[in-house]
Every structure is written in structure tokens, then in C-alpha cells.
CSV table of C-alpha atoms in Angstrom, one decimal:
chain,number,residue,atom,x,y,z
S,18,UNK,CA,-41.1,-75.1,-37.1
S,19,UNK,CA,-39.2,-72.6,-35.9
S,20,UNK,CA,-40.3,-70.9,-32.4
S,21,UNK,CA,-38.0,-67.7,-31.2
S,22,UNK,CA,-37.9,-68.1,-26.9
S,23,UNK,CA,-39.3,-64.9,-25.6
S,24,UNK,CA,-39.4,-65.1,-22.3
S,25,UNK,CA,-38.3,-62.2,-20.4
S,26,UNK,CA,-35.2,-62.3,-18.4
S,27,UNK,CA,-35.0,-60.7,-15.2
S,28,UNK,CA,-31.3,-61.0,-13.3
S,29,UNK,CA,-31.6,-59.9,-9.7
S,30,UNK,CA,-28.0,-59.4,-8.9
S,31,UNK,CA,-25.1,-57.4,-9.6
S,32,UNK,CA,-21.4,-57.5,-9.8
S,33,UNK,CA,-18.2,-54.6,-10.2
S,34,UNK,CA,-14.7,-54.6,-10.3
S,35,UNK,CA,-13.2,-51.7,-8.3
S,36,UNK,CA,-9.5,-51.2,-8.0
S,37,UNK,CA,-9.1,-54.7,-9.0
S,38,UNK,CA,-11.2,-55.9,-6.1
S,39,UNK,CA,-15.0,-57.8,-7.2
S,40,UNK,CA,-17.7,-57.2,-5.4
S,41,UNK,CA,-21.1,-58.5,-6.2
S,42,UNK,CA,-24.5,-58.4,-4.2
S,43,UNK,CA,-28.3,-59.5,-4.6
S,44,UNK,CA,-30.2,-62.9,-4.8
S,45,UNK,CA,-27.5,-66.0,-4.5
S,46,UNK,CA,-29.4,-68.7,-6.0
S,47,UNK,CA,-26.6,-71.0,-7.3
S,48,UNK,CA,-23.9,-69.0,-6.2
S,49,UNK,CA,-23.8,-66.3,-8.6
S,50,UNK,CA,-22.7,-64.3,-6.3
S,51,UNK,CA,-19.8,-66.3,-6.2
S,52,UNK,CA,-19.3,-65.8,-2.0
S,53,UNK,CA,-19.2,-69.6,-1.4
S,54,UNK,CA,-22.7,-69.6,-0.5
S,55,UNK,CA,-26.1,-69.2,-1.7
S,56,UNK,CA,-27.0,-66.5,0.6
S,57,UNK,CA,-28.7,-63.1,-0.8
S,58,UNK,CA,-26.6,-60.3,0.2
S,59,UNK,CA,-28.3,-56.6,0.3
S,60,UNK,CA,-25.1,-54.5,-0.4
S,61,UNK,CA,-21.7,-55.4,-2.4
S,62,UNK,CA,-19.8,-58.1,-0.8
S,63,UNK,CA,-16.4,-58.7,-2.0
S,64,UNK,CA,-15.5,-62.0,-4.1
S,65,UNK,CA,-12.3,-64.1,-2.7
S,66,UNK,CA,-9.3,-62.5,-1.6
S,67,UNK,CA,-7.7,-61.6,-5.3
S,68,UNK,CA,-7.3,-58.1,-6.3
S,69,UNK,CA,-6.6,-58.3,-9.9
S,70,UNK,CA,-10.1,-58.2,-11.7
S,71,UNK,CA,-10.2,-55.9,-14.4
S,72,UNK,CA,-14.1,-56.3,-15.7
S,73,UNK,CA,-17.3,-58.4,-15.1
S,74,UNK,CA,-20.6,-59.2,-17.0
S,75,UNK,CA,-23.2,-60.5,-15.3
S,76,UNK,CA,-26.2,-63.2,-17.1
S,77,UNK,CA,-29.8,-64.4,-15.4
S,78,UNK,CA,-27.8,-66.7,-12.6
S,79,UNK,CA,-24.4,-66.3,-13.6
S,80,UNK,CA,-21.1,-64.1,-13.2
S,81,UNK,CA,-18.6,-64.5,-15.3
S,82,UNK,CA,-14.8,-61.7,-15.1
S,83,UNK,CA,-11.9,-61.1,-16.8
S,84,UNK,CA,-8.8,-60.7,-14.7
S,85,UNK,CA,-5.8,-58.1,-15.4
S,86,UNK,CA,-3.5,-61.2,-17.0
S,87,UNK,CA,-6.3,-62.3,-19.3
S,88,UNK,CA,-8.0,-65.3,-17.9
S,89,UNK,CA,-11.3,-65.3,-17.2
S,90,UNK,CA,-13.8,-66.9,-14.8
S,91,UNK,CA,-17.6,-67.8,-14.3
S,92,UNK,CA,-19.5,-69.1,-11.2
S,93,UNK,CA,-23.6,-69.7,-10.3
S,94,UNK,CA,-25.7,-71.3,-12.4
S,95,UNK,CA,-24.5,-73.2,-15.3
S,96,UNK,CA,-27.5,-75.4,-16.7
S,97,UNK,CA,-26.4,-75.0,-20.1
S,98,UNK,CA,-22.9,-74.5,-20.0
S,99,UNK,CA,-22.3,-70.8,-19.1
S,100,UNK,CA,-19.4,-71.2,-16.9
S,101,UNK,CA,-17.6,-73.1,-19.8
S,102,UNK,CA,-16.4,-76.2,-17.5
S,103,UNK,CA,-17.4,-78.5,-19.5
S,104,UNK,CA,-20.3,-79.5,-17.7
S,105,UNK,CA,-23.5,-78.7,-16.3
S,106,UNK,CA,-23.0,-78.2,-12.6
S,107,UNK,CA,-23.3,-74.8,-10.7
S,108,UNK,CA,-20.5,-73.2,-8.7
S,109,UNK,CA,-20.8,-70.9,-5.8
S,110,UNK,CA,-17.1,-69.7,-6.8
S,111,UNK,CA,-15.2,-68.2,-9.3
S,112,UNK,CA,-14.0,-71.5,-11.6
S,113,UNK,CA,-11.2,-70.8,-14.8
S,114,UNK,CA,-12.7,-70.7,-18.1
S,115,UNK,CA,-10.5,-73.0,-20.5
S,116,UNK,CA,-9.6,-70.2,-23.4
S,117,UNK,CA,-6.4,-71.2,-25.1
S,118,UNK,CA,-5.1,-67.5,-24.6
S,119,UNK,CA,-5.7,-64.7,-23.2
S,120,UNK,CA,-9.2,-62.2,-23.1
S,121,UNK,CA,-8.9,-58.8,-24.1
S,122,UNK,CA,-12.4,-58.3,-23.6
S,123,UNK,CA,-15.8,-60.1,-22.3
S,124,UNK,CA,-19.3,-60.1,-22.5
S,125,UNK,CA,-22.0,-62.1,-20.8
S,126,UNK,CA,-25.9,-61.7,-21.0
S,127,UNK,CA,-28.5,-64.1,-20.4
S,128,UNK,CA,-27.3,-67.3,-20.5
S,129,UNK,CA,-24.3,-67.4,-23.3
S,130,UNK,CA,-21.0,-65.5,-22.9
S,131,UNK,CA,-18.4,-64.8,-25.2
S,132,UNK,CA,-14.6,-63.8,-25.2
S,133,UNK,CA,-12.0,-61.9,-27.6
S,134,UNK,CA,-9.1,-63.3,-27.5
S,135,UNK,CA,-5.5,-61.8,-28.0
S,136,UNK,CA,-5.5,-63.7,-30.9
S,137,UNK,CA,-8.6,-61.6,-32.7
S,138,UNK,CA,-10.3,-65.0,-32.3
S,139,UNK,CA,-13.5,-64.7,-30.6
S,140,UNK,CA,-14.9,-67.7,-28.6
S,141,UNK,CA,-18.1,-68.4,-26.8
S,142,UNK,CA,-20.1,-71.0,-24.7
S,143,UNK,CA,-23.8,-71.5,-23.2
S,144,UNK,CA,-27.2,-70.9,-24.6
S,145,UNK,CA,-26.7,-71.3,-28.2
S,146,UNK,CA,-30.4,-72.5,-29.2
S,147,UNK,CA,-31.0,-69.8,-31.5
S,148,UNK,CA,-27.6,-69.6,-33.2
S,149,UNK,CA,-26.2,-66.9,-30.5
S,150,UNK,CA,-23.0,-68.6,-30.7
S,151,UNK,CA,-22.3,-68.1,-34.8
S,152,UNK,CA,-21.6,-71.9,-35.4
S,153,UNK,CA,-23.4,-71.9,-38.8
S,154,UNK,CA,-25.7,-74.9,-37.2
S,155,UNK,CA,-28.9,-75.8,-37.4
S,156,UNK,CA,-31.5,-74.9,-35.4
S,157,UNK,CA,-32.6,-75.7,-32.3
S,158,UNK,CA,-28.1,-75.4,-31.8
S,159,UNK,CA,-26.9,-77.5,-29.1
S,160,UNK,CA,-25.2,-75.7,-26.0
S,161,UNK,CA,-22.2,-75.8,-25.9
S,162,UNK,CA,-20.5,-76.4,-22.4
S,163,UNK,CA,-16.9,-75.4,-23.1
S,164,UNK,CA,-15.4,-72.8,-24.9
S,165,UNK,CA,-16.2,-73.0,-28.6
S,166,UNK,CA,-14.3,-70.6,-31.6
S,167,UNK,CA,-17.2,-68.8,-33.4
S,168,UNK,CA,-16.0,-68.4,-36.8
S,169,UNK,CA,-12.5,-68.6,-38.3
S,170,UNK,CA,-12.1,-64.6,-38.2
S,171,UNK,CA,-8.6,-63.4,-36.9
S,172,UNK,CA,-9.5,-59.7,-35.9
S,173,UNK,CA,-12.7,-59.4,-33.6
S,174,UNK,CA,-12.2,-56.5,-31.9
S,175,UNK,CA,-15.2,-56.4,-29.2
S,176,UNK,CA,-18.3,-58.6,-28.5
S,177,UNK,CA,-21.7,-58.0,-27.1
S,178,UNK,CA,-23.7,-61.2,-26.1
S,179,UNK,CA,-27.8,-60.2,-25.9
S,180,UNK,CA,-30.7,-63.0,-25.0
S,181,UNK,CA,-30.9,-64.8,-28.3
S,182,UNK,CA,-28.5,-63.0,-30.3
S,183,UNK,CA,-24.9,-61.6,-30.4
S,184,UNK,CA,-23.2,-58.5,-32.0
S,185,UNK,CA,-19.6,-57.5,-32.6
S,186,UNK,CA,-17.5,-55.3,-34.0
S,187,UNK,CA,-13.9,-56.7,-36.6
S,188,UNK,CA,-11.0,-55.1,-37.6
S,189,UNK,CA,-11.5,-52.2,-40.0
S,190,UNK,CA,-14.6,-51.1,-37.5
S,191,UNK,CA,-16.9,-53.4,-39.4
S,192,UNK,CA,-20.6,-54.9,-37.5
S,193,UNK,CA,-21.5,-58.3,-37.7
S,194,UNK,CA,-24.9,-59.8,-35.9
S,195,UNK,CA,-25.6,-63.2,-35.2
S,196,UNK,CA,-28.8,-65.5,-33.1
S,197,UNK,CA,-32.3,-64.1,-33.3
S,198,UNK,CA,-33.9,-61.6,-35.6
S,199,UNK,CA,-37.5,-61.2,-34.8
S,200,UNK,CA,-37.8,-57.6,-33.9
S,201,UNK,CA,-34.8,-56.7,-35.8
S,202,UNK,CA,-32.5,-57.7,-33.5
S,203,UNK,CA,-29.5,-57.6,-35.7
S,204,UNK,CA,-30.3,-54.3,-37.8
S,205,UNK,CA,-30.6,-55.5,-41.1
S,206,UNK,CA,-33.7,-53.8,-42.3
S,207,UNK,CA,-35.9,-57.0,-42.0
S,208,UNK,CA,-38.2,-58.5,-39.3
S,209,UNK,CA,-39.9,-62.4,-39.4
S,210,UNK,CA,-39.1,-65.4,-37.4
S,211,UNK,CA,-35.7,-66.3,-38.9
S,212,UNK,CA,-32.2,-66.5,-37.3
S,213,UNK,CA,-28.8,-66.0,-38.9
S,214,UNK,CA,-26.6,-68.8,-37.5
S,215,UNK,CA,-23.4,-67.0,-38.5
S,216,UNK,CA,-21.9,-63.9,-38.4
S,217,UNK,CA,-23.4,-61.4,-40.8
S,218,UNK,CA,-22.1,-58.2,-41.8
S,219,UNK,CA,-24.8,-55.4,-40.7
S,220,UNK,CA,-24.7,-52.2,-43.2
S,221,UNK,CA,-21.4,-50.6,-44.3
S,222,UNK,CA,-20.0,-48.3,-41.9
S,223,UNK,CA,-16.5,-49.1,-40.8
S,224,UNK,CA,-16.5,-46.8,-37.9
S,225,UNK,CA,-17.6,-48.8,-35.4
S,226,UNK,CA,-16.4,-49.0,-31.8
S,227,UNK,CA,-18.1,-50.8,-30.0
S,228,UNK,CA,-21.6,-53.0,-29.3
S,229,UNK,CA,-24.0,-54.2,-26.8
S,230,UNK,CA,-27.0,-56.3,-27.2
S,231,UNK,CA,-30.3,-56.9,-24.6
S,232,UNK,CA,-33.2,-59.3,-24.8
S,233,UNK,CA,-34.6,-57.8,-28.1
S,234,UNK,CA,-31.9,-54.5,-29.0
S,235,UNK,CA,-28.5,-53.6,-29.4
S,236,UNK,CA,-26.9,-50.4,-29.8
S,237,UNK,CA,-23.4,-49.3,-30.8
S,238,UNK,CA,-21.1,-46.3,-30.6
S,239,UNK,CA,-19.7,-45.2,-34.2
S,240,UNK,CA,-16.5,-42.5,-34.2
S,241,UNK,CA,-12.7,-42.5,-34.0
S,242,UNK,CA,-10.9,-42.9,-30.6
S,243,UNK,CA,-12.9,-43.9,-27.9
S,244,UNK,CA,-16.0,-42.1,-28.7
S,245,UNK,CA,-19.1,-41.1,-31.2
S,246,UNK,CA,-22.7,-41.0,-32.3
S,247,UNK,CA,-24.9,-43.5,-30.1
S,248,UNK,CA,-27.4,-45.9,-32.8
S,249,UNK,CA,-29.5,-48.6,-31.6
S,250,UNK,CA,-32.1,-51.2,-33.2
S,251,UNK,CA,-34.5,-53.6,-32.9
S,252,UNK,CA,-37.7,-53.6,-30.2
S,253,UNK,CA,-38.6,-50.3,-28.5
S,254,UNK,CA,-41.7,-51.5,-26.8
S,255,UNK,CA,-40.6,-49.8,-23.4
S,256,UNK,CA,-38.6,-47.2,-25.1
S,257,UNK,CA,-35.3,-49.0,-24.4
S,258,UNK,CA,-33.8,-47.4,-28.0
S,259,UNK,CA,-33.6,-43.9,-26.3
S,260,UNK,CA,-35.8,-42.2,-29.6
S,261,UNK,CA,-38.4,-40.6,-27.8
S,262,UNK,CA,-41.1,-43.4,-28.9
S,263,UNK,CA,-42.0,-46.9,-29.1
S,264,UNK,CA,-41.4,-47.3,-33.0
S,265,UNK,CA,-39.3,-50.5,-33.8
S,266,UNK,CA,-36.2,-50.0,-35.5
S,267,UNK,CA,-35.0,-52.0,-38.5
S,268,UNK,CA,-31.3,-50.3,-39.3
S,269,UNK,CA,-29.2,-48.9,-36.7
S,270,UNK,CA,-30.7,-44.9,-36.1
S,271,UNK,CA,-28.6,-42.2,-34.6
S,272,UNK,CA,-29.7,-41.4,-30.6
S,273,UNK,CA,-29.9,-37.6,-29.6
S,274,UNK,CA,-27.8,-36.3,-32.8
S,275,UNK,CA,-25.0,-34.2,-31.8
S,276,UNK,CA,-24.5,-35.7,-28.7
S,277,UNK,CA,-20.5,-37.8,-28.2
S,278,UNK,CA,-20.5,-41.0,-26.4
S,279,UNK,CA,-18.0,-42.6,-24.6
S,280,UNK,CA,-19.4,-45.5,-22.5
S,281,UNK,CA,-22.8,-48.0,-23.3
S,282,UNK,CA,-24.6,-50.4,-20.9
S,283,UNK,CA,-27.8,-52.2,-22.0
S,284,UNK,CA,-29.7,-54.8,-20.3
S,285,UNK,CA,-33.3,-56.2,-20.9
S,286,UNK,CA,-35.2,-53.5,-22.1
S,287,UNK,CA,-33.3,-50.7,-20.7
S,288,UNK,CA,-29.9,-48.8,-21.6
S,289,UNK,CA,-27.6,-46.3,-20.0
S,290,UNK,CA,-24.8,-44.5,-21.2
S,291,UNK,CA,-21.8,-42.1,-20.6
S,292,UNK,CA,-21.1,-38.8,-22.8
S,293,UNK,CA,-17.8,-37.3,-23.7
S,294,UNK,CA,-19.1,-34.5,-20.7
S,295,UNK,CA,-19.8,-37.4,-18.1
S,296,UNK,CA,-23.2,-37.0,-18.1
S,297,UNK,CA,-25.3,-40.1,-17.5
């Protein structure tokens, strides 16, 4: 029988790309950190000697970033498969990720990261137990070690990887939500112990821009441009939807009404975000 994996995850480092240069700092277990070492560093400490990192995402003991000519890399822990090598062995450096073209944009949470390609093709590897990949398998899904294409869609747009499940926005600003549903993960107005194992539209709206995910949430910013109306689903034990209560959420529901939004971060069971004013 089916059994969703709810154990909390708790990453204890960090990572950011400034002027092209990475920095990342915290514990170092398995190299995350991606130093050389596997020694915890209290404040930033830069990553090699390049200077042409454009973004990072960070998992529970992984790194992976995108550089400025599309390739991407991973280093720390890779147990099952999040640093796409093709095997299971950690790295305590940054290591290329075999895409066969370029990222325009990454995402990495837990233990599963994804890519869009150039190409509107979206691929993913690691933790895929739960269907967090989109394979249309079976569950328990294997984990897959090297890149894998999720789907056969040609215009993915942008990606959000959570703990269990995956959300991303297509061509035409349409959502689609993949992995585990059991607190309503994927916001389509139903909550049991089920998984969809494929990409599945969520609603109607075709203004989407964007999407991120967390262990048991996701949110999204709807408009035109680069910015609009903040919605998030799903849990809300700790208040992580931003709706003044602990209330679960089955459908995507507008956050502080009125208010434009123009950047999104969520993590476990916690969010942050950037208004069109640059408030936090």
C-alpha cells in the first residue's frame, strides 16, 4: 500500500551567486559546500575560481548551479542520484550535469532537481519515489541517477522541485503539478494519499509566471511581465501559505490581495517574497 515519506527536511547550508562569483557556507557534510572539503564554514566562502554562475538551488546535502552559458553543476551528497552523474557517489566539488543542451532555468529541493532546457524540454534526476519526476511510473519510482526528460512537452517555461512533488509552469502560462498530493500539494481541490505520476494540468488560468514548491506547499505568481497576485496551496500547519491562519488549502488562494509580486522563495514550511515596491 501506498505510504507518502513525511519526514521533515532540514538543509543546514546555504549557497548565492553574486556577480557571477558562488559562494556557499554552513555544515559540509559531503561536500555540499562544494570547497573541496567537508569542513563547516560559518560565513560565505567562495566556490572555485570561476566567475560565471548565474543561479543556484540548494537540496538537504546537495548544491546544484546553473552557469551564464547554460551548463549546469551539482556537488555533496548524491545517494540517490541528485548530482545526475550517473552514480551514487558524493562530490565535494562542483561536477557537469549531462543535459543535452543548455538550462535556461533550475530548481533543486530536497533530494530531486530539475532543469528547462533551451529546447522547452524539461529534465530531472534524484528522488523520484513518489512520482516527483513525472515519468508516468509506478510507485515506489526508481531514482533516477542521470538526467531523465519528464514528459514529451516542448515549451516548459519554469520548474519548481518541492520534497515529494514538482510544479511548473508551460507555454501559454498554463500549471501543471506532479509527485505527492496528501495535503493538497498540487492544488487540485482534493486531499488522500494518492500521487499523480505525471504532469497534470492544475485549474485554468493561463497567466502564470512562475512556481515554487516546499515539503508540503507551493505557491505561484500569476500576471503579465514579470509580476502579479501571490497564490499558494496545500499544508499551512506553521502558516507557511502567508493567509493569516493554519487552514489547509485545496486550490491555489490569492495572498494579501492587492499586493504585486515580483520575486518567490519557499523552503520547508516557510516562504519569502519580493513586491513590485521591494519590500520583503
Amino acid at each position: 500500500s501506498y505510504r507518502p515519506a513525511r519526514g521533515t527536511h532540514r538543509p543546514a547550508h546555504s549557497c548565492a551567486a553574486r556577480f557571477g562569483i558562488l559562494y556557499c557556507w554552513g555544515a559540509n557534510a559531503d561536500g555540499r559546500l562544494g570547497v573541496g572539503d567537508t569542513i563547516d564554514r560559518n560565513q560565505p566562502t567562495r566556490v572555485g575560481f570561476d566567475a560565471d554562475w548565474a543561479t543556484v538551488a540548494t537540496g538537504v546535502a546537495h548544491t546544484c548551479a546553473l552557469k551564464q552559458n547554460g551548463s549546469v553543476w551539482c556537488f555533496g551528497a548524491n545517494t540517490v542520484g541528485q548530482l545526475g552523474q550517473g552514480t551514487t557517489e558524493p562530490s565535494s566539488v562542483p561536477r557537469p550535469v549531462p543535459l543535452p543542451s543548455k538550462a535556461i532555468q533550475l530548481s533543486s529541493e530536497a533530494n530531486t532537481a530539475c532543469a528547462v532546457l533551451d529546447t522547452g524540454q524539461l529534465y530531472c534526476w534524484g528522488r523520484n519515489w513518489e512520482g516527483n519526476i513525472g515519468l508516468n511510473d509506478t510507485h515506489p519510482g526508481i531514482d533516477q541517477l542521470s538526467p531523465v526528460r519528464s514528459g514529451d512537452q516542448t515549451d516548459w517555461q519554469q520548474v519548481g522541485t518541492g520534497d515529494g512533488h514538482t510544479c511548473g509552469v508551460r507555454g501559454g502560462g498554463l500549471l501543471f503539478g506532479w509527485g505527492r498530493n496528501t495535503a493538497a500539494n498540487l492544488g487540485l481541490g482534493q486531499t488522500n494519499d494518492q500521487q499523480r505520476r505525471s504532469a497534470t494540468q492544475i485549474g485554468a488560468d493561463e497567466d502564470w509566471l512562475s512556481v515554487v514548491s516546499g515539503q508540503d506547499s507551493s505557491c505561484g505568481i500569476r500576471g503579465t511581465g514579470s509580476s502579479g497576485s501571490l497564490f499558494c496551496w496545500g499544508g499551512n500547519s506553521f502558516g507557511n501559505l502567508g493567509l493569516g491562519d493554519t487552514v489547509q488549502r485545496l486550490v491555489p488562494t490569492e495572498v494579501v490581495p492587492g499586493r504585486v509580486w515580483t520575486q518567490l522563495s519557499i523552503d520547508t514550511f516557510h516562504g519569502c517574497g519580493i513586491d513590485s515596491e521591494q519590500n520583503l
